[in-house]
Amino acid sequence: MSDPTPVIDDLREESAELDRLVAELGTEQWALATPAPRWTVAHQIAHLAWTDHSSLLAVTDQDAFAREVEKALAAPGDFVDNGAEDGAAKPPGRLLADWRAGREALDQALRAAPPRARFPWYGPPMSVASMATARLMETWAHGLDIADALHVTPTPTDRLRHIARLGVRTRDFAFGVHGLPVPFEEFRVELTAPSGERWTYGPEDADDRVTGPALDFCLLVTQRANRADLALEAVGPDADRWLDIAQAFAGPPGPGRTPKGDTP
């Protein structure tokens, strides 16, 4: 992506939509449990604020970011939860203000950065566009967890195109993180956007194919729904295996979600 502005704009809109969802919550609602074990609504927003801060350091102060990486290496199983715990302990008004200030600072930093710049990260270095895409993916996915706690069903938008593209591009990562051989051939992925537009990726004549709603594909690759509950179809053994292991986020394989029929 040569011009990162569209994804930065969409990240801003996605964040604003989540802000509207939590802005008027009472103290008891900030303490509601979300689908993430031991995480409340406050933990979800605190995690977004913490990751925005890490992203801002990666873009503007790489020495400071390197120190954050050292902390992560010292406590690889705890540093994400610790960041969420620290933020969730703040009064809701303070947490909300910190999240707003942090994401505004990151927005301005991404817009000011050279479009082809690359920044260090906990995994491979990230471009401006990939940094904004990752933040949009997390904002959307954690926003779904919050909406679930509040018994709200968000309306999907075509901002999902960035997450869908990321999900396709991380196919090889998903196989590798599970210790599986990476398929040599590309897959064909055909998705129907919320607007009805058709999004396609990969060669038309590919043997392995995935088709279905873009929303369902994004739910799958962010592990916000179980494959059994989604209207995705796979043709070919490698594509079928991918739908069982897909993840667009960095780190070890996630536990995923249980099928709705298995929920107590």
PDB file of C-alpha atoms in Angstrom:
ATOM      1  CA  MET A   1       0.000   0.000   0.000  1.00  0.00           C
ATOM      2  CA  SER A   2       1.735   3.170  -1.216  1.00  0.00           C
ATOM      3  CA  ASP A   3      -0.537   5.658   0.568  1.00  0.00           C
ATOM      4  CA  PRO A   4      -1.340   4.674   4.176  1.00  0.00           C
ATOM      5  CA  THR A   5      -3.856   7.497   4.647  1.00  0.00           C
ATOM      6  CA  PRO A   6      -6.997   5.398   3.922  1.00  0.00           C
ATOM      7  CA  VAL A   7      -6.219   2.829   6.605  1.00  0.00           C
ATOM      8  CA  ILE A   8      -5.222   5.552   9.087  1.00  0.00           C
ATOM      9  CA  ASP A   9      -8.550   7.266   8.395  1.00  0.00           C
ATOM     10  CA  ASP A  10     -10.408   3.989   8.901  1.00  0.00           C
ATOM     11  CA  LEU A  11      -8.528   3.314  12.135  1.00  0.00           C
ATOM     12  CA  ARG A  12      -9.669   6.712  13.353  1.00  0.00           C
ATOM     13  CA  GLU A  13     -13.287   5.917  12.467  1.00  0.00           C
ATOM     14  CA  GLU A  14     -13.153   2.463  14.067  1.00  0.00           C
ATOM     15  CA  SER A  15     -11.747   3.945  17.274  1.00  0.00           C
ATOM     16  CA  ALA A  16     -14.391   6.674  17.309  1.00  0.00           C
ATOM     17  CA  GLU A  17     -17.147   4.071  16.945  1.00  0.00           C
ATOM     18  CA  LEU A  18     -15.829   2.120  19.919  1.00  0.00           C
ATOM     19  CA  ASP A  19     -15.454   5.368  21.865  1.00  0.00           C
ATOM     20  CA  ARG A  20     -19.149   6.077  21.340  1.00  0.00           C
ATOM     21  CA  LEU A  21     -19.957   2.636  22.724  1.00  0.00           C
ATOM     22  CA  VAL A  22     -18.047   3.116  25.990  1.00  0.00           C
ATOM     23  CA  ALA A  23     -18.173   6.884  26.524  1.00  0.00           C
ATOM     24  CA  GLU A  24     -21.315   6.897  28.689  1.00  0.00           C
ATOM     25  CA  LEU A  25     -20.819   3.620  30.566  1.00  0.00           C
ATOM     26  CA  GLY A  26     -21.289   3.580  34.312  1.00  0.00           C
ATOM     27  CA  THR A  27     -18.715   2.213  36.719  1.00  0.00           C
ATOM     28  CA  GLU A  28     -20.478  -1.145  36.976  1.00  0.00           C
ATOM     29  CA  GLN A  29     -20.478  -1.559  33.203  1.00  0.00           C
ATOM     30  CA  TRP A  30     -16.719  -0.965  33.012  1.00  0.00           C
ATOM     31  CA  ALA A  31     -16.395  -3.959  35.347  1.00  0.00           C
ATOM     32  CA  LEU A  32     -18.484  -6.316  33.190  1.00  0.00           C
ATOM     33  CA  ALA A  33     -16.781  -9.535  32.132  1.00  0.00           C
ATOM     34  CA  THR A  34     -15.914  -9.940  28.428  1.00  0.00           C
ATOM     35  CA  PRO A  35     -15.254 -13.178  26.510  1.00  0.00           C
ATOM     36  CA  ALA A  36     -11.516 -12.883  27.232  1.00  0.00           C
ATOM     37  CA  PRO A  37     -10.828 -14.776  30.480  1.00  0.00           C
ATOM     38  CA  ARG A  38     -10.403 -12.427  33.471  1.00  0.00           C
ATOM     39  CA  TRP A  39     -10.735  -9.321  31.283  1.00  0.00           C
ATOM     40  CA  THR A  40     -13.431  -6.743  31.909  1.00  0.00           C
ATOM     41  CA  VAL A  41     -14.505  -3.898  29.629  1.00  0.00           C
ATOM     42  CA  ALA A  42     -11.873  -1.798  31.395  1.00  0.00           C
ATOM     43  CA  HIS A  43      -9.171  -4.378  30.623  1.00  0.00           C
ATOM     44  CA  GLN A  44     -10.103  -4.293  26.937  1.00  0.00           C
ATOM     45  CA  ILE A  45      -9.781  -0.503  26.683  1.00  0.00           C
ATOM     46  CA  ALA A  46      -6.636  -0.567  28.825  1.00  0.00           C
ATOM     47  CA  HIS A  47      -5.096  -3.095  26.437  1.00  0.00           C
ATOM     48  CA  LEU A  48      -5.868  -0.882  23.454  1.00  0.00           C
ATOM     49  CA  ALA A  49      -4.382   2.127  25.239  1.00  0.00           C
ATOM     50  CA  TRP A  50      -1.270   0.136  26.182  1.00  0.00           C
ATOM     51  CA  THR A  51      -0.753  -1.128  22.623  1.00  0.00           C
ATOM     52  CA  ASP A  52      -1.332   2.333  21.170  1.00  0.00           C
ATOM     53  CA  HIS A  53       1.393   3.607  23.518  1.00  0.00           C
ATOM     54  CA  SER A  54       3.779   0.863  22.431  1.00  0.00           C
ATOM     55  CA  SER A  55       3.021   1.678  18.794  1.00  0.00           C
ATOM     56  CA  LEU A  56       3.660   5.363  19.408  1.00  0.00           C
ATOM     57  CA  LEU A  57       7.050   4.576  20.954  1.00  0.00           C
ATOM     58  CA  ALA A  58       7.928   2.357  17.983  1.00  0.00           C
ATOM     59  CA  VAL A  59       7.156   5.241  15.626  1.00  0.00           C
ATOM     60  CA  THR A  60       8.645   8.141  17.606  1.00  0.00           C
ATOM     61  CA  ASP A  61      11.180   6.818  20.161  1.00  0.00           C
ATOM     62  CA  GLN A  62      12.778   3.559  19.142  1.00  0.00           C
ATOM     63  CA  ASP A  63      15.192   3.502  22.093  1.00  0.00           C
ATOM     64  CA  ALA A  64      12.262   3.656  24.490  1.00  0.00           C
ATOM     65  CA  PHE A  65      10.486   0.981  22.487  1.00  0.00           C
ATOM     66  CA  ALA A  66      13.554  -1.264  22.717  1.00  0.00           C
ATOM     67  CA  ARG A  67      13.286  -1.022  26.507  1.00  0.00           C
ATOM     68  CA  GLU A  68       9.660  -2.147  26.258  1.00  0.00           C
ATOM     69  CA  VAL A  69      10.771  -5.148  24.218  1.00  0.00           C
ATOM     70  CA  GLU A  70      13.273  -6.027  26.949  1.00  0.00           C
ATOM     71  CA  LYS A  71      10.434  -5.994  29.480  1.00  0.00           C
ATOM     72  CA  ALA A  72       8.401  -8.270  27.230  1.00  0.00           C
ATOM     73  CA  LEU A  73      11.284 -10.714  26.876  1.00  0.00           C
ATOM     74  CA  ALA A  74      11.711 -10.771  30.644  1.00  0.00           C
ATOM     75  CA  ALA A  75       8.064 -11.739  31.196  1.00  0.00           C
ATOM     76  CA  PRO A  76       6.829 -13.222  27.899  1.00  0.00           C
ATOM     77  CA  GLY A  77       3.717 -14.783  29.378  1.00  0.00           C
ATOM     78  CA  ASP A  78       2.619 -11.828  31.484  1.00  0.00           C
ATOM     79  CA  PHE A  79       3.526  -8.507  29.892  1.00  0.00           C
ATOM     80  CA  VAL A  80       0.301  -8.111  27.885  1.00  0.00           C
ATOM     81  CA  ASP A  81      -1.913  -8.980  30.862  1.00  0.00           C
ATOM     82  CA  ASN A  82       0.173  -6.766  33.134  1.00  0.00           C
ATOM     83  CA  GLY A  83      -0.356  -3.800  30.834  1.00  0.00           C
ATOM     84  CA  ALA A  84      -4.090  -4.406  30.832  1.00  0.00           C
ATOM     85  CA  GLU A  85      -4.179  -4.798  34.623  1.00  0.00           C
ATOM     86  CA  ASP A  86      -2.334  -1.531  35.189  1.00  0.00           C
ATOM     87  CA  GLY A  87      -4.707   0.393  32.952  1.00  0.00           C
ATOM     88  CA  ALA A  88      -7.853  -1.281  34.249  1.00  0.00           C
ATOM     89  CA  ALA A  89      -6.962  -0.201  37.782  1.00  0.00           C
ATOM     90  CA  LYS A  90      -7.440   3.457  36.804  1.00  0.00           C
ATOM     91  CA  PRO A  91     -10.769   5.233  37.335  1.00  0.00           C
ATOM     92  CA  PRO A  92     -12.856   4.834  34.138  1.00  0.00           C
ATOM     93  CA  GLY A  93     -12.740   8.538  33.322  1.00  0.00           C
ATOM     94  CA  ARG A  94      -8.955   8.593  33.535  1.00  0.00           C
ATOM     95  CA  LEU A  95      -8.628   5.393  31.484  1.00  0.00           C
ATOM     96  CA  LEU A  96     -10.918   6.775  28.794  1.00  0.00           C
ATOM     97  CA  ALA A  97      -9.001  10.062  28.660  1.00  0.00           C
ATOM     98  CA  ASP A  98      -5.663   8.234  28.421  1.00  0.00           C
ATOM     99  CA  TRP A  99      -6.922   6.020  25.596  1.00  0.00           C
ATOM    100  CA  ARG A 100      -8.213   9.043  23.682  1.00  0.00           C
ATOM    101  CA  ALA A 101      -4.978  10.985  24.103  1.00  0.00           C
ATOM    102  CA  GLY A 102      -2.830   8.014  23.157  1.00  0.00           C
ATOM    103  CA  ARG A 103      -4.698   7.123  20.010  1.00  0.00           C
ATOM    104  CA  GLU A 104      -4.732  10.777  18.896  1.00  0.00           C
ATOM    105  CA  ALA A 105      -0.973  10.976  19.376  1.00  0.00           C
ATOM    106  CA  LEU A 106      -0.496   7.769  17.383  1.00  0.00           C
ATOM    107  CA  ASP A 107      -2.793   9.038  14.621  1.00  0.00           C
ATOM    108  CA  GLN A 108      -0.716  12.193  14.256  1.00  0.00           C
ATOM    109  CA  ALA A 109       2.575  10.256  14.376  1.00  0.00           C
ATOM    110  CA  LEU A 110       1.478   7.822  11.660  1.00  0.00           C
ATOM    111  CA  ARG A 111       0.314  10.681   9.426  1.00  0.00           C
ATOM    112  CA  ALA A 112       3.625  12.500   9.910  1.00  0.00           C
ATOM    113  CA  ALA A 113       5.804   9.453   9.212  1.00  0.00           C
ATOM    114  CA  PRO A 114       7.284   8.862   5.746  1.00  0.00           C
ATOM    115  CA  PRO A 115       4.870   6.497   3.955  1.00  0.00           C
ATOM    116  CA  ARG A 116       7.598   3.912   3.327  1.00  0.00           C
ATOM    117  CA  ALA A 117       9.119   4.060   6.814  1.00  0.00           C
ATOM    118  CA  ARG A 118       9.447   0.853   8.815  1.00  0.00           C
ATOM    119  CA  PHE A 119       9.281   0.581  12.576  1.00  0.00           C
ATOM    120  CA  PRO A 120      10.452  -2.047  15.057  1.00  0.00           C
ATOM    121  CA  TRP A 121       7.839  -4.281  16.648  1.00  0.00           C
ATOM    122  CA  TYR A 122       7.588  -7.313  18.909  1.00  0.00           C
ATOM    123  CA  GLY A 123       7.674  -9.365  15.711  1.00  0.00           C
ATOM    124  CA  PRO A 124       8.913  -8.318  12.259  1.00  0.00           C
ATOM    125  CA  PRO A 125       9.260  -4.568  11.544  1.00  0.00           C
ATOM    126  CA  MET A 126       6.077  -2.825  10.421  1.00  0.00           C
ATOM    127  CA  SER A 127       5.337  -0.204   7.801  1.00  0.00           C
ATOM    128  CA  VAL A 128       3.058   2.751   8.443  1.00  0.00           C
ATOM    129  CA  ALA A 129       0.174   0.971   6.723  1.00  0.00           C
ATOM    130  CA  SER A 130       0.769  -2.332   8.498  1.00  0.00           C
ATOM    131  CA  MET A 131       0.989  -0.577  11.873  1.00  0.00           C
ATOM    132  CA  ALA A 132      -2.331   1.177  11.257  1.00  0.00           C
ATOM    133  CA  THR A 133      -3.898  -2.051   9.976  1.00  0.00           C
ATOM    134  CA  ALA A 134      -2.804  -3.960  13.071  1.00  0.00           C
ATOM    135  CA  ARG A 135      -4.256  -1.255  15.306  1.00  0.00           C
ATOM    136  CA  LEU A 136      -7.519  -1.287  13.372  1.00  0.00           C
ATOM    137  CA  MET A 137      -7.716  -5.071  13.658  1.00  0.00           C
ATOM    138  CA  GLU A 138      -7.182  -4.964  17.414  1.00  0.00           C
ATOM    139  CA  THR A 139      -9.597  -2.086  17.912  1.00  0.00           C
ATOM    140  CA  TRP A 140     -12.305  -3.919  15.982  1.00  0.00           C
ATOM    141  CA  ALA A 141     -11.682  -7.287  17.646  1.00  0.00           C
ATOM    142  CA  HIS A 142     -11.521  -5.969  21.212  1.00  0.00           C
ATOM    143  CA  GLY A 143     -14.502  -3.774  20.437  1.00  0.00           C
ATOM    144  CA  LEU A 144     -16.429  -6.951  19.628  1.00  0.00           C
ATOM    145  CA  ASP A 145     -15.521  -8.335  23.058  1.00  0.00           C
ATOM    146  CA  ILE A 146     -16.833  -5.162  24.683  1.00  0.00           C
ATOM    147  CA  ALA A 147     -20.001  -5.235  22.597  1.00  0.00           C
ATOM    148  CA  ASP A 148     -20.542  -8.841  23.666  1.00  0.00           C
ATOM    149  CA  ALA A 149     -20.320  -7.834  27.334  1.00  0.00           C
ATOM    150  CA  LEU A 150     -22.846  -5.056  26.714  1.00  0.00           C
ATOM    151  CA  HIS A 151     -25.156  -7.301  24.653  1.00  0.00           C
ATOM    152  CA  VAL A 152     -24.752  -5.047  21.637  1.00  0.00           C
ATOM    153  CA  THR A 153     -24.373  -6.202  18.020  1.00  0.00           C
ATOM    154  CA  PRO A 154     -22.153  -3.793  16.071  1.00  0.00           C
ATOM    155  CA  THR A 155     -22.995  -3.070  12.440  1.00  0.00           C
ATOM    156  CA  PRO A 156     -20.153  -4.277  10.184  1.00  0.00           C
ATOM    157  CA  THR A 157     -18.628  -1.806   7.738  1.00  0.00           C
ATOM    158  CA  ASP A 158     -16.309  -2.009   4.769  1.00  0.00           C
ATOM    159  CA  ARG A 159     -13.467  -0.982   7.075  1.00  0.00           C
ATOM    160  CA  LEU A 160     -13.174  -4.763   7.365  1.00  0.00           C
ATOM    161  CA  ARG A 161     -11.313  -4.763   4.043  1.00  0.00           C
ATOM    162  CA  HIS A 162      -8.078  -4.015   5.865  1.00  0.00           C
ATOM    163  CA  ILE A 163      -8.568  -6.914   8.285  1.00  0.00           C
ATOM    164  CA  ALA A 164      -9.559  -9.271   5.482  1.00  0.00           C
ATOM    165  CA  ARG A 165      -6.438  -8.385   3.522  1.00  0.00           C
ATOM    166  CA  LEU A 166      -4.312  -8.912   6.625  1.00  0.00           C
ATOM    167  CA  GLY A 167      -5.986 -12.260   7.216  1.00  0.00           C
ATOM    168  CA  VAL A 168      -5.076 -13.383   3.702  1.00  0.00           C
ATOM    169  CA  ARG A 169      -1.508 -12.120   3.988  1.00  0.00           C
ATOM    170  CA  THR A 170      -0.926 -13.954   7.278  1.00  0.00           C
ATOM    171  CA  ARG A 171      -1.844 -17.376   5.852  1.00  0.00           C
ATOM    172  CA  ASP A 172       1.756 -18.617   5.843  1.00  0.00           C
ATOM    173  CA  PHE A 173       2.304 -17.321   9.386  1.00  0.00           C
ATOM    174  CA  ALA A 174      -0.696 -19.321  10.625  1.00  0.00           C
ATOM    175  CA  PHE A 175       0.697 -22.536   9.189  1.00  0.00           C
ATOM    176  CA  GLY A 176       4.175 -21.820  10.520  1.00  0.00           C
ATOM    177  CA  VAL A 177       3.083 -20.946  14.059  1.00  0.00           C
ATOM    178  CA  HIS A 178       1.290 -24.305  14.214  1.00  0.00           C
ATOM    179  CA  GLY A 179       4.394 -26.143  13.015  1.00  0.00           C
ATOM    180  CA  LEU A 180       2.736 -27.132   9.733  1.00  0.00           C
ATOM    181  CA  PRO A 181       4.280 -27.017   6.253  1.00  0.00           C
ATOM    182  CA  VAL A 182       3.339 -23.869   4.376  1.00  0.00           C
ATOM    183  CA  PRO A 183       1.369 -24.568   1.182  1.00  0.00           C
ATOM    184  CA  PHE A 184       3.400 -23.785  -1.911  1.00  0.00           C
ATOM    185  CA  GLU A 185       0.486 -22.559  -4.017  1.00  0.00           C
ATOM    186  CA  GLU A 186      -1.592 -19.440  -3.375  1.00  0.00           C
ATOM    187  CA  PHE A 187      -5.256 -19.773  -2.435  1.00  0.00           C
ATOM    188  CA  ARG A 188      -8.172 -17.986  -4.036  1.00  0.00           C
ATOM    189  CA  VAL A 189     -10.199 -16.059  -1.463  1.00  0.00           C
ATOM    190  CA  GLU A 190     -13.546 -14.533  -2.459  1.00  0.00           C
ATOM    191  CA  LEU A 191     -15.421 -12.520   0.172  1.00  0.00           C
ATOM    192  CA  THR A 192     -18.662 -10.556   0.185  1.00  0.00           C
ATOM    193  CA  ALA A 193     -18.228  -7.189   1.910  1.00  0.00           C
ATOM    194  CA  PRO A 194     -20.892  -5.691   4.198  1.00  0.00           C
ATOM    195  CA  SER A 195     -21.736  -3.299   1.356  1.00  0.00           C
ATOM    196  CA  GLY A 196     -22.211  -6.202  -1.044  1.00  0.00           C
ATOM    197  CA  GLU A 197     -18.953  -5.509  -2.858  1.00  0.00           C
ATOM    198  CA  ARG A 198     -16.862  -8.553  -3.807  1.00  0.00           C
ATOM    199  CA  TRP A 199     -13.299  -8.716  -2.484  1.00  0.00           C
ATOM    200  CA  THR A 200     -10.957 -11.191  -4.159  1.00  0.00           C
ATOM    201  CA  TYR A 201      -7.414 -12.307  -3.458  1.00  0.00           C
ATOM    202  CA  GLY A 202      -5.149 -14.791  -5.220  1.00  0.00           C
ATOM    203  CA  PRO A 203      -5.285 -16.405  -8.673  1.00  0.00           C
ATOM    204  CA  GLU A 204      -8.682 -17.216 -10.166  1.00  0.00           C
ATOM    205  CA  ASP A 205      -7.570 -20.726 -11.146  1.00  0.00           C
ATOM    206  CA  ALA A 206      -6.220 -21.741  -7.709  1.00  0.00           C
ATOM    207  CA  ASP A 207      -7.116 -25.283  -6.655  1.00  0.00           C
ATOM    208  CA  ASP A 208      -7.688 -24.308  -3.006  1.00  0.00           C
ATOM    209  CA  ARG A 209     -10.357 -21.703  -2.347  1.00  0.00           C
ATOM    210  CA  VAL A 210     -12.169 -19.948   0.495  1.00  0.00           C
ATOM    211  CA  THR A 211     -15.482 -18.166  -0.004  1.00  0.00           C
ATOM    212  CA  GLY A 212     -18.032 -16.485   2.236  1.00  0.00           C
ATOM    213  CA  PRO A 213     -18.939 -13.242   4.011  1.00  0.00           C
ATOM    214  CA  ALA A 214     -16.055 -10.881   4.768  1.00  0.00           C
ATOM    215  CA  LEU A 215     -17.425 -10.417   8.285  1.00  0.00           C
ATOM    216  CA  ASP A 216     -17.184 -14.148   8.947  1.00  0.00           C
ATOM    217  CA  PHE A 217     -13.651 -14.299   7.569  1.00  0.00           C
ATOM    218  CA  CYS A 218     -12.573 -11.423   9.821  1.00  0.00           C
ATOM    219  CA  LEU A 219     -14.226 -13.070  12.826  1.00  0.00           C
ATOM    220  CA  LEU A 220     -12.287 -16.226  12.007  1.00  0.00           C
ATOM    221  CA  VAL A 221      -8.825 -14.700  11.572  1.00  0.00           C
ATOM    222  CA  THR A 222      -9.199 -12.628  14.760  1.00  0.00           C
ATOM    223  CA  GLN A 223     -10.527 -15.752  16.528  1.00  0.00           C
ATOM    224  CA  ARG A 224     -13.719 -14.015  17.642  1.00  0.00           C
ATOM    225  CA  ALA A 225     -15.912 -16.887  16.465  1.00  0.00           C
ATOM    226  CA  ASN A 226     -15.581 -20.605  15.917  1.00  0.00           C
ATOM    227  CA  ARG A 227     -15.460 -21.856  12.364  1.00  0.00           C
ATOM    228  CA  ALA A 228     -18.517 -24.021  13.035  1.00  0.00           C
ATOM    229  CA  ASP A 229     -20.605 -20.877  13.522  1.00  0.00           C
ATOM    230  CA  LEU A 230     -19.480 -19.150  10.315  1.00  0.00           C
ATOM    231  CA  ALA A 231     -20.655 -19.351   6.707  1.00  0.00           C
ATOM    232  CA  LEU A 232     -17.216 -19.914   5.210  1.00  0.00           C
ATOM    233  CA  GLU A 233     -16.583 -22.633   2.646  1.00  0.00           C
ATOM    234  CA  ALA A 234     -13.241 -24.203   1.799  1.00  0.00           C
ATOM    235  CA  VAL A 235     -12.321 -26.171  -1.301  1.00  0.00           C
ATOM    236  CA  GLY A 236      -9.126 -28.206  -1.107  1.00  0.00           C
ATOM    237  CA  PRO A 237      -7.376 -29.825   1.864  1.00  0.00           C
ATOM    238  CA  ASP A 238      -4.939 -26.976   2.516  1.00  0.00           C
ATOM    239  CA  ALA A 239      -7.658 -24.319   2.472  1.00  0.00           C
ATOM    240  CA  ASP A 240      -9.759 -26.488   4.773  1.00  0.00           C
ATOM    241  CA  ARG A 241      -6.856 -26.836   7.207  1.00  0.00           C
ATOM    242  CA  TRP A 242      -6.241 -23.083   7.086  1.00  0.00           C
ATOM    243  CA  LEU A 243      -9.751 -22.307   8.284  1.00  0.00           C
ATOM    244  CA  ASP A 244      -9.029 -24.368  11.393  1.00  0.00           C
ATOM    245  CA  ILE A 245      -5.817 -22.491  12.289  1.00  0.00           C
ATOM    246  CA  ALA A 246      -6.116 -18.998  10.764  1.00  0.00           C
ATOM    247  CA  GLN A 247      -4.953 -16.059  12.864  1.00  0.00           C
ATOM    248  CA  ALA A 248      -4.079 -12.548  11.742  1.00  0.00           C
ATOM    249  CA  PHE A 249      -2.470 -11.538  15.052  1.00  0.00           C
ATOM    250  CA  ALA A 250       1.124 -12.095  16.138  1.00  0.00           C
ATOM    251  CA  GLY A 251       2.124 -14.474  18.888  1.00  0.00           C
ATOM    252  CA  PRO A 252       1.447 -18.118  19.672  1.00  0.00           C
ATOM    253  CA  PRO A 253      -1.721 -19.865  18.513  1.00  0.00           C
ATOM    254  CA  GLY A 254      -4.751 -18.578  20.347  1.00  0.00           C
ATOM    255  CA  PRO A 255      -7.259 -20.887  22.034  1.00  0.00           C
ATOM    256  CA  GLY A 256     -10.064 -19.624  19.810  1.00  0.00           C
ATOM    257  CA  ARG A 257     -13.735 -19.643  20.742  1.00  0.00           C
ATOM    258  CA  THR A 258     -15.942 -22.625  21.420  1.00  0.00           C
ATOM    259  CA  PRO A 259     -18.874 -23.240  19.067  1.00  0.00           C
ATOM    260  CA  LYS A 260     -22.066 -21.539  20.218  1.00  0.00           C
ATOM    261  CA  GLY A 261     -23.743 -24.893  20.682  1.00  0.00           C
ATOM    262  CA  ASP A 262     -21.057 -25.873  23.193  1.00  0.00           C
ATOM    263  CA  THR A 263     -21.424 -22.739  25.307  1.00  0.00           C
ATOM    264  CA  PRO A 264     -22.965 -23.507  28.742  1.00  0.00           C
TER     265      PRO A 264
END
